Amino acid sequence: MVSLGPGDPSLVTLKALDTLKAVDAICIPTKSGDRSFTKSLSYRIVEELASRYSLKARRVPIYAPMNYREEDWREQAKEIADCLDRYGETAFVTLGDAAIYSSVYYLLDIFERDYPELYEKCEVIAGVTSFSQASAKVKKPLCLGESALSIEPLPLRETQRSRVYMRPWVGMPTESIPESGELYRFENLDGEREKILLGRGDEIDSYMTLFIDFCRKREE
Ligand SMILES: C[S@@+](CC[C@H](N)C(=O)[O-])C[C@H]1O[C@@H](n2cnc3c(N)ncnc32)[C@H](O)[C@@H]1O
């Protein structure tokens, strides 16, 4: 599950690029019923990378209609699973970052239920979000000092929310960190002392710690 960033191929991460170079097939969602890629930004990014870095993987269109019906997700999951059987290592690409309103997690839910072995082998590769790039374009921070960031789906409505807690101080007790969903603690991500724990854990011992209270259930 490869995040492609918001549009500029230069914002694709090295990890995503290495993956796209290594796989046998790249599944690219398209909204066109004829499976053409004429309107697909993901396709344009992949093609640009293909010409810059000589990607060899075959490109496979995955029909991804705009309506969010379970049967459509199941069909897409099946097409990706078939692609793995037919061609070998397969990447499914998504715009921006997979964590932000991406079909990746509908598909992973289906893999977990219907293709558990495949689910275990899946990896999600993070990317640059559209709003990180938007902020960079206008040179304005999304949060700084004591301010916070909120991401809301439109149209506005009361909804469940995930929350990220970051920038703690060493020695800070953790009891005050709220938990309404599933709280995880991440320390020294990608470093030698990386720790990922379910729950708050004890007091903070590294500034490089963040918490995510993942909302429990999706509504769609
Ligand atoms: C289904 S969400 C996917 C978000 C994406 N995963 C991300 O990390 O930004 C699609 C929405 O993201 C925003 N978006 C994504 N790419 C964008 C871009 N290149 N320019 C402006 N908005 C963008 C728009 O609000 C769009 O309706």
Coordinates of C-alpha atoms and ligand atoms in Angstrom, one line a residue:
M1 CA 0.0 0.0 0.0
V2 CA 2.1 2.8 -1.4
S3 CA 1.3 6.5 -0.6
L4 CA 2.2 8.7 -3.6
G5 CA 2.0 12.2 -2.1
P6 CA -0.3 15.0 -3.3
G7 CA 0.7 15.2 -7.0
D8 CA 4.3 16.3 -7.5
P9 CA 6.3 13.2 -8.3
S10 CA 9.2 14.7 -6.4
L11 CA 7.2 14.4 -3.2
V12 CA 7.1 10.6 -3.5
T13 CA 9.2 9.2 -0.7
L14 CA 12.4 7.1 -1.4
K15 CA 10.7 4.2 0.3
A16 CA 7.7 4.4 -2.0
L17 CA 10.0 4.7 -5.1
D18 CA 12.1 1.7 -4.0
T19 CA 9.0 -0.3 -3.6
L20 CA 7.6 0.7 -7.0
K21 CA 10.9 -0.2 -8.6
A22 CA 10.9 -3.6 -6.9
V23 CA 7.3 -4.8 -7.5
D24 CA 6.0 -6.8 -10.5
A25 CA 2.7 -4.9 -10.7
I26 CA 1.3 -1.5 -9.7
C27 CA -2.4 -1.4 -9.1
I28 CA -3.7 2.1 -9.9
P29 CA -7.2 3.1 -9.0
T30 CA -9.3 4.8 -11.7
K31 CA -12.8 6.3 -11.5
S32 CA -13.3 5.6 -15.2
G33 CA -15.7 2.7 -15.9
D34 CA -13.7 1.8 -19.0
R35 CA -10.6 1.5 -16.8
S36 CA -8.8 4.1 -18.8
F37 CA -6.4 6.3 -16.9
T38 CA -7.2 9.6 -18.6
K39 CA -8.4 11.3 -15.4
S40 CA -6.1 9.6 -12.9
L41 CA -3.6 11.7 -11.0
S42 CA -2.1 8.6 -9.5
Y43 CA -1.4 7.3 -13.0
R44 CA 0.3 10.5 -14.0
I45 CA 2.5 10.3 -11.0
V46 CA 3.4 6.7 -11.6
E47 CA 4.1 7.4 -15.3
E48 CA 6.4 10.3 -14.5
L49 CA 8.3 8.0 -12.0
A50 CA 8.4 5.3 -14.7
S51 CA 10.0 7.6 -17.2
R52 CA 12.4 9.1 -14.7
Y53 CA 13.4 5.9 -13.0
S54 CA 12.7 3.2 -15.6
L55 CA 10.0 1.4 -13.6
K56 CA 9.4 -2.0 -15.1
A57 CA 6.3 -3.1 -13.2
R58 CA 3.1 -3.6 -15.3
R59 CA 0.4 -1.0 -14.6
V60 CA -3.0 -2.5 -13.7
P61 CA -6.1 -0.4 -13.5
I62 CA -8.4 -1.0 -10.5
Y63 CA -11.9 0.3 -11.0
A64 CA -12.7 2.4 -8.0
P65 CA -16.1 4.1 -8.3
M66 CA -16.8 7.1 -6.1
N67 CA -19.7 5.5 -4.2
Y68 CA -18.6 3.7 -1.1
R69 CA -20.3 0.3 -1.3
E70 CA -18.9 -2.7 0.4
E71 CA -19.3 -4.8 -2.8
D72 CA -17.1 -2.3 -4.7
W73 CA -14.4 -2.6 -2.1
R74 CA -14.7 -6.4 -2.1
E75 CA -14.3 -6.4 -5.9
Q76 CA -11.2 -4.1 -5.7
A77 CA -9.7 -6.3 -3.0
K78 CA -10.2 -9.4 -5.2
E79 CA -8.6 -7.7 -8.2
I80 CA -5.5 -6.9 -6.1
A81 CA -5.4 -10.4 -4.8
D82 CA -5.7 -11.8 -8.4
C83 CA -2.9 -9.5 -9.4
L84 CA -0.7 -10.9 -6.8
D85 CA -1.4 -14.5 -8.0
R86 CA -0.9 -13.6 -11.6
Y87 CA 2.1 -11.3 -11.5
G88 CA 3.8 -11.5 -8.1
E89 CA 4.7 -8.7 -5.8
T90 CA 2.1 -6.0 -6.1
A91 CA 1.8 -2.4 -5.0
F92 CA -1.5 -0.6 -4.7
V93 CA -1.1 3.2 -4.9
T94 CA -3.0 5.9 -3.2
L95 CA -2.8 9.7 -3.3
G96 CA -1.3 11.8 -0.4
D97 CA -0.8 9.6 2.7
A98 CA -2.7 6.3 3.2
A99 CA -3.7 7.3 6.8
I100 CA -5.8 10.2 5.5
Y101 CA -9.2 9.3 4.0
S102 CA -7.7 6.7 1.7
S103 CA -9.3 3.5 0.3
V104 CA -6.3 1.6 1.6
Y105 CA -8.0 1.0 4.9
Y106 CA -11.3 -0.2 3.4
L107 CA -9.2 -2.7 1.4
L108 CA -7.1 -3.7 4.4
D109 CA -10.2 -4.5 6.4
I110 CA -11.4 -6.8 3.6
F111 CA -8.0 -8.4 3.3
E112 CA -7.9 -9.0 7.1
R113 CA -11.3 -10.7 6.9
D114 CA -11.1 -12.5 3.6
Y115 CA -7.4 -12.9 2.8
P116 CA -5.7 -13.1 6.2
E117 CA -2.4 -14.5 4.9
L118 CA -2.2 -11.6 2.4
Y119 CA -3.2 -9.1 5.1
E120 CA -0.2 -10.3 7.3
K121 CA 2.2 -9.6 4.4
C122 CA 0.8 -6.2 3.5
E123 CA 2.9 -3.1 4.3
V124 CA 1.7 0.5 4.3
I125 CA 4.1 3.1 3.1
A126 CA 3.5 6.6 4.5
G127 CA 3.5 9.7 2.3
V128 CA 3.2 13.5 2.2
T129 CA -0.4 14.6 2.8
S130 CA -2.2 17.2 0.6
F131 CA -2.4 19.6 3.5
S132 CA 1.3 19.3 4.3
Q133 CA 2.0 20.4 0.8
A134 CA -0.7 23.1 0.9
S135 CA 0.9 24.5 4.1
A136 CA 4.3 24.5 2.5
K137 CA 3.0 26.3 -0.6
V138 CA 1.9 29.3 1.4
K139 CA 4.6 29.1 4.0
K140 CA 2.1 28.8 6.9
P141 CA 2.4 26.2 9.7
L142 CA -0.5 23.9 10.5
C143 CA 0.3 24.1 14.2
L144 CA 2.9 25.9 16.2
G145 CA 3.6 26.8 19.8
E146 CA 0.3 26.1 21.7
S147 CA -1.9 25.7 18.7
A148 CA -3.5 22.5 17.5
L149 CA -4.5 21.0 14.1
S150 CA -7.9 19.6 13.3
I151 CA -8.9 17.7 10.1
E152 CA -12.6 17.6 9.3
P153 CA -14.5 15.7 6.6
L154 CA -16.9 17.8 4.6
P155 CA -19.8 18.4 4.9
L156 CA -19.3 19.2 8.5
R157 CA -21.0 16.9 11.0
E158 CA -20.5 15.4 14.5
T159 CA -18.1 12.6 13.9
Q160 CA -15.7 10.3 15.7
R161 CA -12.2 11.6 15.7
S162 CA -8.7 10.2 16.1
R163 CA -6.3 12.4 18.1
V164 CA -2.6 12.8 17.9
Y165 CA -0.8 14.0 21.1
M166 CA 2.8 15.1 20.6
R167 CA 5.6 17.2 21.9
P168 CA 5.6 15.9 25.5
W169 CA 8.3 16.8 28.1
V170 CA 10.6 14.2 29.6
G171 CA 9.3 13.1 33.0
M172 CA 5.7 14.1 32.1
P173 CA 3.2 11.7 33.6
T174 CA 0.9 10.1 31.1
E175 CA -2.4 9.6 33.1
S176 CA -3.8 12.9 31.7
I177 CA -3.7 11.7 28.1
P178 CA -7.3 11.0 27.2
E179 CA -8.3 7.7 25.6
S180 CA -11.7 7.4 23.8
G181 CA -10.7 4.9 21.1
E182 CA -7.6 2.8 20.9
L183 CA -4.5 4.6 22.3
Y184 CA -1.0 3.8 21.0
R185 CA 2.3 5.1 22.2
F186 CA 5.1 5.5 19.6
E187 CA 8.7 6.2 20.7
N188 CA 11.8 6.9 18.6
L189 CA 10.0 5.8 15.4
D190 CA 12.3 4.1 12.9
G191 CA 15.3 4.5 15.3
E192 CA 17.2 1.7 17.1
R193 CA 15.1 2.3 20.2
E194 CA 11.8 2.3 18.5
K195 CA 8.9 1.2 20.7
I196 CA 5.3 0.9 19.8
L197 CA 3.0 0.2 22.7
L198 CA -0.8 -0.2 23.1
G199 CA -1.8 2.1 25.9
R200 CA -0.3 5.1 27.6
G201 CA 2.7 3.4 29.3
D202 CA 4.6 5.0 32.1
E203 CA 5.9 8.6 32.3
I204 CA 7.6 10.1 29.2
D205 CA 11.3 9.1 28.9
S206 CA 12.0 10.5 25.4
Y207 CA 10.9 13.7 23.8
M208 CA 10.6 11.7 20.6
T209 CA 7.3 10.2 21.8
L210 CA 3.8 10.7 20.4
F211 CA 0.4 9.1 21.1
I212 CA -2.4 8.4 18.7
D213 CA -5.9 7.8 20.1
F214 CA -7.3 6.0 17.0
C215 CA -11.1 6.3 16.7
R216 CA -12.6 2.8 17.0
K217 CA -15.0 2.6 14.2
R218 CA -15.3 4.0 10.7
E219 CA -18.8 5.3 9.8
E220 CA -18.9 4.7 6.1
Ligands
LIG1 C1 -10.0 11.0 -0.3 S1 -9.1 12.4 0.3 C2 -7.4 11.8 0.2 C3 -6.5 12.6 1.0 C4 -5.1 12.1 0.9 N1 -4.9 10.7 1.3 C5 -4.1 13.0 1.6 O1 -3.2 12.5 2.4 O2 -4.1 14.2 1.5 C6 -9.2 13.5 -1.1 C7 -9.2 14.9 -0.6 O3 -7.9 15.3 -0.3 C8 -7.7 16.7 -0.7 N2 -6.6 16.6 -1.7 C9 -5.9 15.6 -2.1 N3 -5.0 15.9 -3.0 C10 -5.1 17.2 -3.2 C11 -4.5 18.1 -4.1 N4 -3.5 17.8 -4.9 N5 -4.9 19.4 -4.0 C12 -5.9 19.8 -3.2 N6 -6.5 19.0 -2.4 C13 -6.2 17.7 -2.4 C14 -9.0 17.2 -1.3 O4 -9.7 17.7 -0.2 C15 -9.7 15.9 -1.7 O5 -11.1 16.0 -1.7

